[in-house]
CSV table of C-alpha atoms in Angstrom, one decimal:
chain,number,residue,atom,x,y,z
N,396,UNK,CA,51.4,-43.4,4.8
N,397,UNK,CA,51.8,-40.7,4.4
N,398,UNK,CA,52.8,-41.2,3.2
N,399,UNK,CA,51.7,-38.7,4.6
N,400,UNK,CA,49.2,-40.9,4.8
N,401,UNK,CA,47.9,-41.3,4.4
N,402,UNK,CA,46.9,-42.2,3.2
N,403,UNK,CA,43.4,-42.7,1.8
N,404,UNK,CA,42.1,-44.3,4.9
N,405,UNK,CA,43.6,-45.4,8.3
N,406,UNK,CA,42.3,-48.4,10.5
N,407,UNK,CA,39.2,-49.7,9.9
N,408,UNK,CA,37.2,-46.6,10.7
N,409,UNK,CA,39.3,-44.8,7.7
N,410,UNK,CA,37.4,-46.9,5.2
N,411,UNK,CA,34.6,-44.8,5.0
N,412,UNK,CA,32.6,-46.3,7.5
N,413,UNK,CA,33.3,-44.3,10.5
N,414,UNK,CA,31.1,-43.3,13.6
N,415,UNK,CA,27.8,-41.4,13.7
N,416,UNK,CA,27.6,-38.2,11.8
N,417,UNK,CA,27.2,-35.8,14.6
N,418,UNK,CA,30.7,-36.8,15.8
N,419,UNK,CA,32.3,-36.0,12.4
N,420,UNK,CA,34.7,-33.3,12.1
N,421,UNK,CA,35.3,-30.8,9.1
N,422,UNK,CA,38.4,-29.6,7.7
N,423,UNK,CA,39.3,-25.8,7.3
N,424,UNK,CA,38.6,-26.7,3.6
N,425,UNK,CA,34.9,-27.9,4.1
N,426,UNK,CA,33.2,-25.1,2.7
N,427,UNK,CA,35.4,-25.3,-0.4
N,428,UNK,CA,34.6,-28.8,-1.1
N,429,UNK,CA,30.9,-28.3,-0.5
N,430,UNK,CA,31.2,-25.5,-3.3
N,431,UNK,CA,33.1,-27.9,-5.6
N,432,UNK,CA,30.2,-30.2,-5.6
N,433,UNK,CA,32.2,-32.9,-3.9
N,434,UNK,CA,30.8,-36.1,-2.8
N,435,UNK,CA,31.6,-36.3,0.8
N,436,UNK,CA,32.0,-39.2,3.1
N,437,UNK,CA,32.7,-40.1,6.6
N,438,UNK,CA,36.5,-41.0,7.0
N,439,UNK,CA,38.3,-41.7,10.2
N,440,UNK,CA,35.5,-39.4,12.1
N,441,UNK,CA,35.8,-36.9,9.6
N,442,UNK,CA,33.7,-35.5,6.8
N,443,UNK,CA,36.1,-35.9,3.7
N,444,UNK,CA,35.7,-35.6,-0.1
N,445,UNK,CA,35.5,-38.8,-1.8
N,446,UNK,CA,35.4,-37.5,-5.3
N,447,UNK,CA,34.5,-34.4,-7.0
N,448,UNK,CA,33.5,-35.9,-10.3
N,449,UNK,CA,35.0,-39.0,-11.7
N,450,UNK,CA,37.3,-40.7,-9.4
N,451,UNK,CA,39.1,-42.4,-12.7
N,452,UNK,CA,39.8,-39.1,-14.0
N,453,UNK,CA,41.1,-37.7,-10.9
N,454,UNK,CA,43.4,-40.8,-10.8
N,455,UNK,CA,44.7,-40.2,-14.4
N,456,UNK,CA,45.3,-36.6,-13.8
N,457,UNK,CA,47.5,-37.4,-10.8
N,458,UNK,CA,49.6,-39.9,-13.0
N,459,UNK,CA,49.6,-37.3,-15.9
N,460,UNK,CA,49.6,-33.8,-14.4
N,461,UNK,CA,48.7,-33.3,-10.9
N,462,UNK,CA,46.0,-33.6,-8.1
N,463,UNK,CA,45.0,-31.4,-5.2
N,464,UNK,CA,44.1,-33.2,-1.9
N,465,UNK,CA,42.9,-32.0,1.4
N,466,UNK,CA,44.6,-34.3,4.0
N,467,UNK,CA,43.9,-32.0,6.9
N,468,UNK,CA,42.7,-35.0,8.8
N,469,UNK,CA,46.0,-36.2,9.4
N,470,UNK,CA,47.3,-36.2,13.0
N,471,UNK,CA,50.3,-34.0,13.7
N,472,UNK,CA,52.3,-34.7,17.0
N,473,UNK,CA,55.2,-32.4,18.0
N,474,UNK,CA,58.1,-34.0,19.9
N,475,UNK,CA,60.6,-31.5,21.6
N,476,UNK,CA,63.3,-31.6,24.0
N,477,UNK,CA,67.0,-32.2,24.8
N,478,UNK,CA,66.3,-35.8,24.7
N,479,UNK,CA,64.0,-35.9,21.6
N,480,UNK,CA,66.1,-37.7,19.3
N,481,UNK,CA,66.8,-40.3,21.9
N,482,UNK,CA,63.6,-40.7,22.9
N,483,UNK,CA,62.3,-41.3,19.2
N,484,UNK,CA,65.0,-43.8,18.8
N,485,UNK,CA,63.5,-45.7,21.6
N,486,UNK,CA,59.9,-45.4,20.9
N,487,UNK,CA,59.8,-46.1,17.0
N,488,UNK,CA,61.6,-48.7,15.3
N,489,UNK,CA,63.8,-46.3,13.1
N,490,UNK,CA,66.8,-44.4,14.0
N,491,UNK,CA,65.5,-40.9,14.0
N,492,UNK,CA,68.5,-39.6,15.6
N,493,UNK,CA,70.1,-39.8,12.1
N,494,UNK,CA,67.9,-37.9,10.2
N,495,UNK,CA,69.2,-34.3,9.8
N,496,UNK,CA,67.2,-31.2,10.3
N,497,UNK,CA,65.1,-30.7,7.1
N,498,UNK,CA,64.7,-34.2,6.4
N,499,UNK,CA,62.0,-36.9,7.0
N,500,UNK,CA,61.8,-40.4,7.4
N,501,UNK,CA,58.9,-43.1,7.1
N,502,UNK,CA,59.0,-45.3,10.2
N,503,UNK,CA,56.5,-47.3,12.4
N,504,UNK,CA,55.2,-47.4,16.2
N,505,UNK,CA,55.2,-50.9,17.3
N,506,UNK,CA,54.0,-52.7,20.4
N,507,UNK,CA,56.2,-54.6,22.6
N,508,UNK,CA,55.0,-57.9,20.6
N,509,UNK,CA,56.3,-56.3,17.4
N,510,UNK,CA,52.9,-55.7,15.9
N,511,UNK,CA,52.5,-52.5,14.1
N,512,UNK,CA,50.3,-49.8,15.9
N,513,UNK,CA,50.8,-47.0,13.1
N,514,UNK,CA,52.9,-46.1,10.5
N,515,UNK,CA,54.2,-42.5,10.6
N,516,UNK,CA,56.2,-39.8,8.7
N,517,UNK,CA,58.5,-37.8,10.9
N,518,UNK,CA,59.9,-34.5,9.9
N,519,UNK,CA,63.0,-33.2,12.0
N,520,UNK,CA,62.5,-29.5,11.9
N,521,UNK,CA,65.1,-28.8,14.3
N,522,UNK,CA,67.8,-30.6,16.3
N,523,UNK,CA,65.3,-30.9,19.2
N,524,UNK,CA,62.3,-30.5,17.3
N,525,UNK,CA,60.4,-33.1,15.6
N,526,UNK,CA,56.9,-33.1,13.9
N,527,UNK,CA,55.4,-36.9,13.8
N,528,UNK,CA,52.3,-37.4,11.3
N,529,UNK,CA,50.0,-40.2,12.3
N,530,UNK,CA,47.0,-41.5,10.6
N,531,UNK,CA,44.0,-39.8,11.5
N,532,UNK,CA,42.1,-42.6,13.3
N,533,UNK,CA,45.4,-43.5,15.1
N,534,UNK,CA,46.2,-40.2,16.3
N,535,UNK,CA,45.1,-40.3,19.8
N,536,UNK,CA,46.6,-43.8,20.5
N,537,UNK,CA,49.7,-42.7,19.0
N,538,UNK,CA,49.8,-39.7,21.3
N,539,UNK,CA,48.9,-42.0,24.5
N,540,UNK,CA,51.5,-44.3,23.4
N,541,UNK,CA,54.2,-42.0,22.8
N,542,UNK,CA,53.5,-40.2,26.2
N,543,UNK,CA,53.9,-43.4,28.0
N,544,UNK,CA,57.4,-44.0,26.4
N,545,UNK,CA,58.7,-40.6,27.5
N,546,UNK,CA,59.3,-41.9,31.0
N,547,UNK,CA,63.3,-41.3,31.8
N,548,UNK,CA,63.6,-38.9,28.7
N,549,UNK,CA,63.8,-35.2,28.6
N,550,UNK,CA,61.2,-34.8,25.7
N,551,UNK,CA,57.6,-33.6,25.6
N,552,UNK,CA,55.0,-34.8,23.1
N,553,UNK,CA,52.2,-32.7,22.1
N,554,UNK,CA,49.2,-33.2,19.9
N,555,UNK,CA,49.3,-30.0,17.7
N,556,UNK,CA,46.9,-31.2,14.8
N,557,UNK,CA,44.7,-28.0,15.4
N,558,UNK,CA,47.5,-26.0,14.4
N,559,UNK,CA,47.9,-27.4,10.9
N,560,UNK,CA,45.9,-28.0,7.9
N,561,UNK,CA,47.6,-30.0,5.1
N,562,UNK,CA,47.2,-29.9,1.4
N,563,UNK,CA,49.0,-32.2,-1.0
N,564,UNK,CA,49.9,-31.3,-4.7
N,565,UNK,CA,50.7,-34.8,-6.2
N,566,UNK,CA,51.7,-35.3,-9.8
N,567,UNK,CA,54.6,-34.7,-12.7
N,568,UNK,CA,53.3,-31.2,-12.9
N,569,UNK,CA,53.7,-30.4,-9.2
N,570,UNK,CA,56.6,-28.6,-9.0
N,571,UNK,CA,55.6,-26.4,-12.2
N,572,UNK,CA,52.6,-25.5,-10.6
N,573,UNK,CA,54.1,-24.4,-7.1
N,574,UNK,CA,57.0,-22.7,-8.7
N,575,UNK,CA,55.4,-19.4,-9.3
N,576,UNK,CA,53.8,-19.1,-5.9
N,577,UNK,CA,56.7,-19.6,-3.7
N,578,UNK,CA,60.3,-18.4,-3.7
N,579,UNK,CA,61.6,-21.8,-2.4
N,580,UNK,CA,64.3,-23.7,-4.3
N,581,UNK,CA,62.0,-26.4,-5.4
N,582,UNK,CA,64.6,-28.3,-7.5
N,583,UNK,CA,66.8,-28.6,-4.7
N,584,UNK,CA,64.3,-29.9,-2.2
N,585,UNK,CA,64.9,-33.4,-2.3
N,586,UNK,CA,62.4,-36.2,-1.8
N,587,UNK,CA,61.7,-36.9,2.0
N,588,UNK,CA,62.8,-33.2,2.7
N,589,UNK,CA,61.0,-30.5,4.3
N,590,UNK,CA,61.6,-26.6,4.2
N,591,UNK,CA,60.3,-23.4,6.0
N,592,UNK,CA,59.0,-21.4,3.1
N,593,UNK,CA,56.5,-18.9,2.0
N,594,UNK,CA,53.6,-19.8,-0.7
N,595,UNK,CA,51.1,-17.7,-2.0
N,596,UNK,CA,52.1,-15.0,0.6
N,597,UNK,CA,51.5,-17.5,3.7
N,598,UNK,CA,54.3,-19.1,5.8
N,599,UNK,CA,54.2,-23.0,5.4
N,600,UNK,CA,56.1,-26.2,5.6
N,601,UNK,CA,56.7,-27.2,2.3
N,602,UNK,CA,57.6,-31.2,2.3
N,603,UNK,CA,58.7,-33.3,-0.7
N,604,UNK,CA,56.6,-36.3,0.5
N,605,UNK,CA,53.4,-38.0,-0.9
N,606,UNK,CA,51.2,-41.0,-0.7
N,607,UNK,CA,50.4,-41.4,-4.4
N,608,UNK,CA,53.8,-42.9,-6.1
N,609,UNK,CA,54.1,-39.5,-8.0
N,610,UNK,CA,56.5,-36.5,-7.3
N,611,UNK,CA,54.7,-34.0,-5.4
N,612,UNK,CA,54.7,-31.6,-2.3
N,613,UNK,CA,52.7,-31.6,1.1
N,614,UNK,CA,52.1,-28.2,2.2
N,615,UNK,CA,51.5,-27.7,5.9
N,616,UNK,CA,49.9,-24.3,6.7
N,617,UNK,CA,47.9,-22.6,9.3
N,618,UNK,CA,44.3,-23.7,9.2
N,619,UNK,CA,43.1,-20.0,8.5
N,620,UNK,CA,45.4,-19.8,5.4
N,621,UNK,CA,44.3,-23.3,4.0
N,622,UNK,CA,41.4,-22.0,1.8
N,623,UNK,CA,43.4,-19.2,0.2
N,624,UNK,CA,46.4,-21.6,-0.5
N,625,UNK,CA,44.0,-24.0,-2.0
N,626,UNK,CA,42.4,-21.3,-4.5
N,627,UNK,CA,46.1,-19.9,-5.2
N,628,UNK,CA,47.2,-23.6,-6.1
N,629,UNK,CA,44.0,-24.2,-8.2
N,630,UNK,CA,44.6,-20.9,-10.2
N,631,UNK,CA,48.2,-21.8,-10.8
N,632,UNK,CA,47.4,-25.3,-11.6
N,633,UNK,CA,44.7,-24.4,-14.3
N,634,UNK,CA,46.9,-24.6,-17.2
N,635,UNK,CA,48.6,-27.8,-16.1
N,636,UNK,CA,45.6,-30.2,-15.8
N,637,UNK,CA,45.5,-29.8,-12.3
N,638,UNK,CA,42.2,-31.2,-10.6
N,639,UNK,CA,40.8,-31.7,-7.0
N,640,UNK,CA,41.2,-35.0,-6.1
N,641,UNK,CA,39.3,-37.2,-3.4
N,642,UNK,CA,40.1,-40.1,-1.0
N,643,UNK,CA,38.8,-42.5,-3.8
N,644,UNK,CA,41.5,-42.0,-6.3
N,645,UNK,CA,43.9,-41.5,-3.4
N,646,UNK,CA,43.3,-45.3,-2.7
N,647,UNK,CA,43.9,-46.6,-6.0
N,648,UNK,CA,46.9,-44.4,-6.3
N,649,UNK,CA,48.6,-45.6,-3.0
N,650,UNK,CA,47.7,-49.3,-4.2
N,651,UNK,CA,49.3,-48.9,-7.6
N,652,UNK,CA,52.2,-47.8,-5.8
N,653,UNK,CA,52.3,-50.8,-3.5
N,654,UNK,CA,51.8,-48.3,-0.4
N,655,UNK,CA,50.5,-50.1,2.9
N,656,UNK,CA,47.3,-48.6,4.2
N,657,UNK,CA,46.7,-48.9,8.0
N,658,UNK,CA,44.0,-51.3,8.9
N,659,UNK,CA,44.4,-53.1,5.8
N,660,UNK,CA,48.1,-54.2,5.0
N,661,UNK,CA,49.2,-52.8,8.5
N,662,UNK,CA,47.7,-53.9,11.8
N,663,UNK,CA,48.5,-54.6,15.4
N,664,UNK,CA,48.6,-58.5,14.5
N,665,UNK,CA,51.3,-58.3,11.6
N,666,UNK,CA,55.3,-57.1,11.8
N,667,UNK,CA,56.8,-55.0,9.5
N,668,UNK,CA,58.4,-58.2,8.2
N,669,UNK,CA,55.5,-59.6,7.1
N,670,UNK,CA,54.4,-56.3,5.6
N,671,UNK,CA,57.6,-56.3,3.4
N,672,UNK,CA,58.8,-53.4,5.5
N,673,UNK,CA,61.7,-55.0,7.6
N,674,UNK,CA,64.1,-52.3,6.0
N,675,UNK,CA,62.5,-49.6,8.5
N,676,UNK,CA,63.6,-51.4,11.6
N,677,UNK,CA,66.9,-50.6,12.9
N,678,UNK,CA,68.1,-53.4,14.7
N,679,UNK,CA,71.7,-51.7,15.1
N,680,UNK,CA,70.9,-49.1,17.5
N,681,UNK,CA,70.2,-49.6,21.2
N,682,UNK,CA,67.2,-51.0,22.7
N,683,UNK,CA,63.7,-49.7,21.6
N,684,UNK,CA,60.3,-51.1,22.2
N,685,UNK,CA,59.5,-54.3,20.4
N,686,UNK,CA,63.2,-55.1,19.5
N,687,UNK,CA,63.4,-58.5,21.1
N,688,UNK,CA,60.2,-59.5,19.6
N,689,UNK,CA,60.9,-58.2,16.0
N,690,UNK,CA,64.1,-60.0,16.2
N,691,UNK,CA,62.2,-63.1,16.8
N,692,UNK,CA,59.4,-62.2,14.3
N,693,UNK,CA,61.8,-61.6,11.5
N,694,UNK,CA,62.8,-65.3,11.5
N,695,UNK,CA,59.2,-66.4,11.6
N,696,UNK,CA,57.6,-68.0,8.5
N,697,UNK,CA,54.5,-66.1,9.0
N,698,UNK,CA,52.3,-65.2,6.1
N,699,UNK,CA,53.5,-62.5,3.9
N,700,UNK,CA,52.2,-59.4,1.9
N,701,UNK,CA,52.3,-60.0,-2.1
N,702,UNK,CA,50.9,-58.3,-4.9
N,703,UNK,CA,48.5,-60.0,-7.2
N,704,UNK,CA,47.2,-59.2,-10.7
N,705,UNK,CA,44.5,-61.0,-12.5
N,706,UNK,CA,43.6,-61.5,-16.0
N,707,UNK,CA,39.8,-61.4,-15.4
N,708,UNK,CA,37.6,-58.6,-15.2
N,709,UNK,CA,36.7,-58.4,-11.5
N,710,UNK,CA,39.0,-57.3,-8.8
N,711,UNK,CA,39.7,-59.1,-5.7
N,712,UNK,CA,38.4,-57.1,-2.3
N,713,UNK,CA,39.5,-56.9,1.3
N,714,UNK,CA,38.7,-60.0,2.8
N,715,UNK,CA,38.3,-62.5,-0.1
N,716,UNK,CA,40.2,-65.6,0.2
N,717,UNK,CA,43.3,-66.7,-1.7
N,718,UNK,CA,43.2,-70.2,-2.7
N,719,UNK,CA,45.4,-73.3,-3.8
N,720,UNK,CA,44.4,-73.7,-7.3
N,721,UNK,CA,44.7,-77.5,-7.0
N,722,UNK,CA,43.1,-78.3,-3.8
N,723,UNK,CA,40.9,-75.2,-3.2
N,724,UNK,CA,42.6,-75.0,0.4
N,725,UNK,CA,42.6,-71.3,1.8
N,726,UNK,CA,46.4,-69.9,1.6
N,727,UNK,CA,45.7,-66.4,2.1
N,728,UNK,CA,43.7,-63.4,2.3
N,729,UNK,CA,43.3,-60.1,0.1
N,730,UNK,CA,43.6,-56.8,2.2
N,731,UNK,CA,43.1,-54.3,-0.8
N,732,UNK,CA,42.1,-54.7,-4.5
N,733,UNK,CA,40.9,-52.6,-7.3
N,734,UNK,CA,40.9,-52.3,-11.1
N,735,UNK,CA,44.2,-50.4,-11.8
N,736,UNK,CA,43.1,-47.4,-13.8
N,737,UNK,CA,46.9,-47.2,-14.9
N,738,UNK,CA,47.4,-50.7,-15.8
N,739,UNK,CA,44.1,-51.6,-16.8
N,740,UNK,CA,43.6,-54.7,-15.0
N,741,UNK,CA,42.6,-56.0,-11.3
N,742,UNK,CA,45.4,-55.7,-8.9
N,743,UNK,CA,45.3,-56.6,-5.1
N,744,UNK,CA,47.6,-57.0,-2.0
N,745,UNK,CA,47.4,-60.1,-0.1
N,746,UNK,CA,48.7,-61.9,2.8
N,747,UNK,CA,49.6,-65.3,1.6
N,748,UNK,CA,51.5,-68.3,3.2
N,749,UNK,CA,55.1,-68.1,3.0
N,750,UNK,CA,55.6,-70.9,0.6
N,751,UNK,CA,53.1,-69.0,-2.0
N,752,UNK,CA,55.0,-65.8,-2.1
N,753,UNK,CA,57.4,-66.2,-4.9
N,754,UNK,CA,56.9,-64.1,-7.9
N,755,UNK,CA,55.2,-66.1,-10.8
N,756,UNK,CA,53.3,-68.2,-8.3
N,757,UNK,CA,49.7,-68.9,-9.7
N,758,UNK,CA,46.8,-68.9,-7.2
N,759,UNK,CA,43.1,-68.5,-7.1
N,760,UNK,CA,40.9,-65.6,-5.7
N,761,UNK,CA,37.5,-66.4,-4.5
N,762,UNK,CA,35.3,-63.5,-5.7
N,763,UNK,CA,31.9,-64.2,-4.3
N,764,UNK,CA,31.9,-67.8,-5.0
N,765,UNK,CA,33.5,-67.4,-8.7
N,766,UNK,CA,37.2,-68.3,-8.8
N,767,UNK,CA,39.8,-66.0,-10.7
N,768,UNK,CA,43.4,-67.1,-11.5
N,769,UNK,CA,45.7,-64.5,-10.1
N,770,UNK,CA,49.4,-64.4,-10.2
N,771,UNK,CA,52.0,-63.1,-7.6
N,772,UNK,CA,54.0,-60.1,-9.0
N,773,UNK,CA,56.7,-57.9,-7.6
N,774,UNK,CA,55.8,-54.8,-5.9
N,775,UNK,CA,55.0,-52.3,-6.7
N,776,UNK,CA,52.6,-52.4,-9.3
N,777,UNK,CA,53.5,-49.0,-10.7
N,778,UNK,CA,56.7,-47.1,-10.4
N,779,UNK,CA,57.1,-43.5,-11.5
N,780,UNK,CA,60.3,-42.9,-13.8
N,781,UNK,CA,61.6,-39.7,-15.0
N,782,UNK,CA,59.6,-40.2,-18.2
N,783,UNK,CA,56.5,-40.5,-15.8
N,784,UNK,CA,55.8,-44.1,-15.4
N,785,UNK,CA,57.3,-47.5,-16.1
């Protein structure tokens, strides 16, 4: 997700092929994007910046300095009430009651059969007040599912997306860029923490979360303040190499970081265990939606998500077949793939048969009839270190 996430895109409509243009929404930063000459695209029902110039340059800027993203299309749901914590423990797979105020957790909303309905970042703002951040294309479905699950709980769920704009500053220079704009103690704001702060003279929620594999911050602000904050951050980042960054580079960044994208790696057909995210399921808590099915699916030898690297020039793309190199039999399907700007070689995520998931396994990707050798590798492809990258 999100992180938040986001994520570059969500559910299938989030891949840039969303509905007809008249239905598209625009964010509070739309005029800013137009003024910057952004290439705009339809995305999860919104008109969003795909890139501002070179998506490759934007990608490298995030890895080496910082990128500035508009994520205002993401959905925000507020959960309040005396039973808010117990309700979220029941509705989601994680133990949200254990999250302390001022902290956040990545979790999932699963169907009773254990399939993933959405991946979420949940912030606990107060003891009885949570902010649930959903993928843009899934926001209405998540809202409906959560409301349906409130029966018997003293908890209310409200869609507050219109109250928030969301700006992300991601990259190793993010803290240095924001420091002059806020009195918040940025060094003490830990990863997956959130605080109420002032930034560029505006009240915000400042969270140390993101979806790029880099250090960075997500700024939740009033829609009316978004343009002023964007302008202030842009000015503060001028000497640090900060650039505006679009959805195209966001997708390659999250792919290198091994982060799943809803509609690609996560769907209602797969369980968290297949996606390598079984750690987010808290089986040691009282009953929750999907518990029995998830316990059963944990033991199933279903297809599992792996990372693939290729020594060839062309990248496997979503939907391409993964084959047994000896027999040519299909053993899996690519869910995401692209040339990695950081690694300098094609990388991909794919679901493959459980007996083909060991690191070092050699397979074949069918790229429009041409077979490229690929090797299963450990995820993530890229991991940030204190020096900047592995």
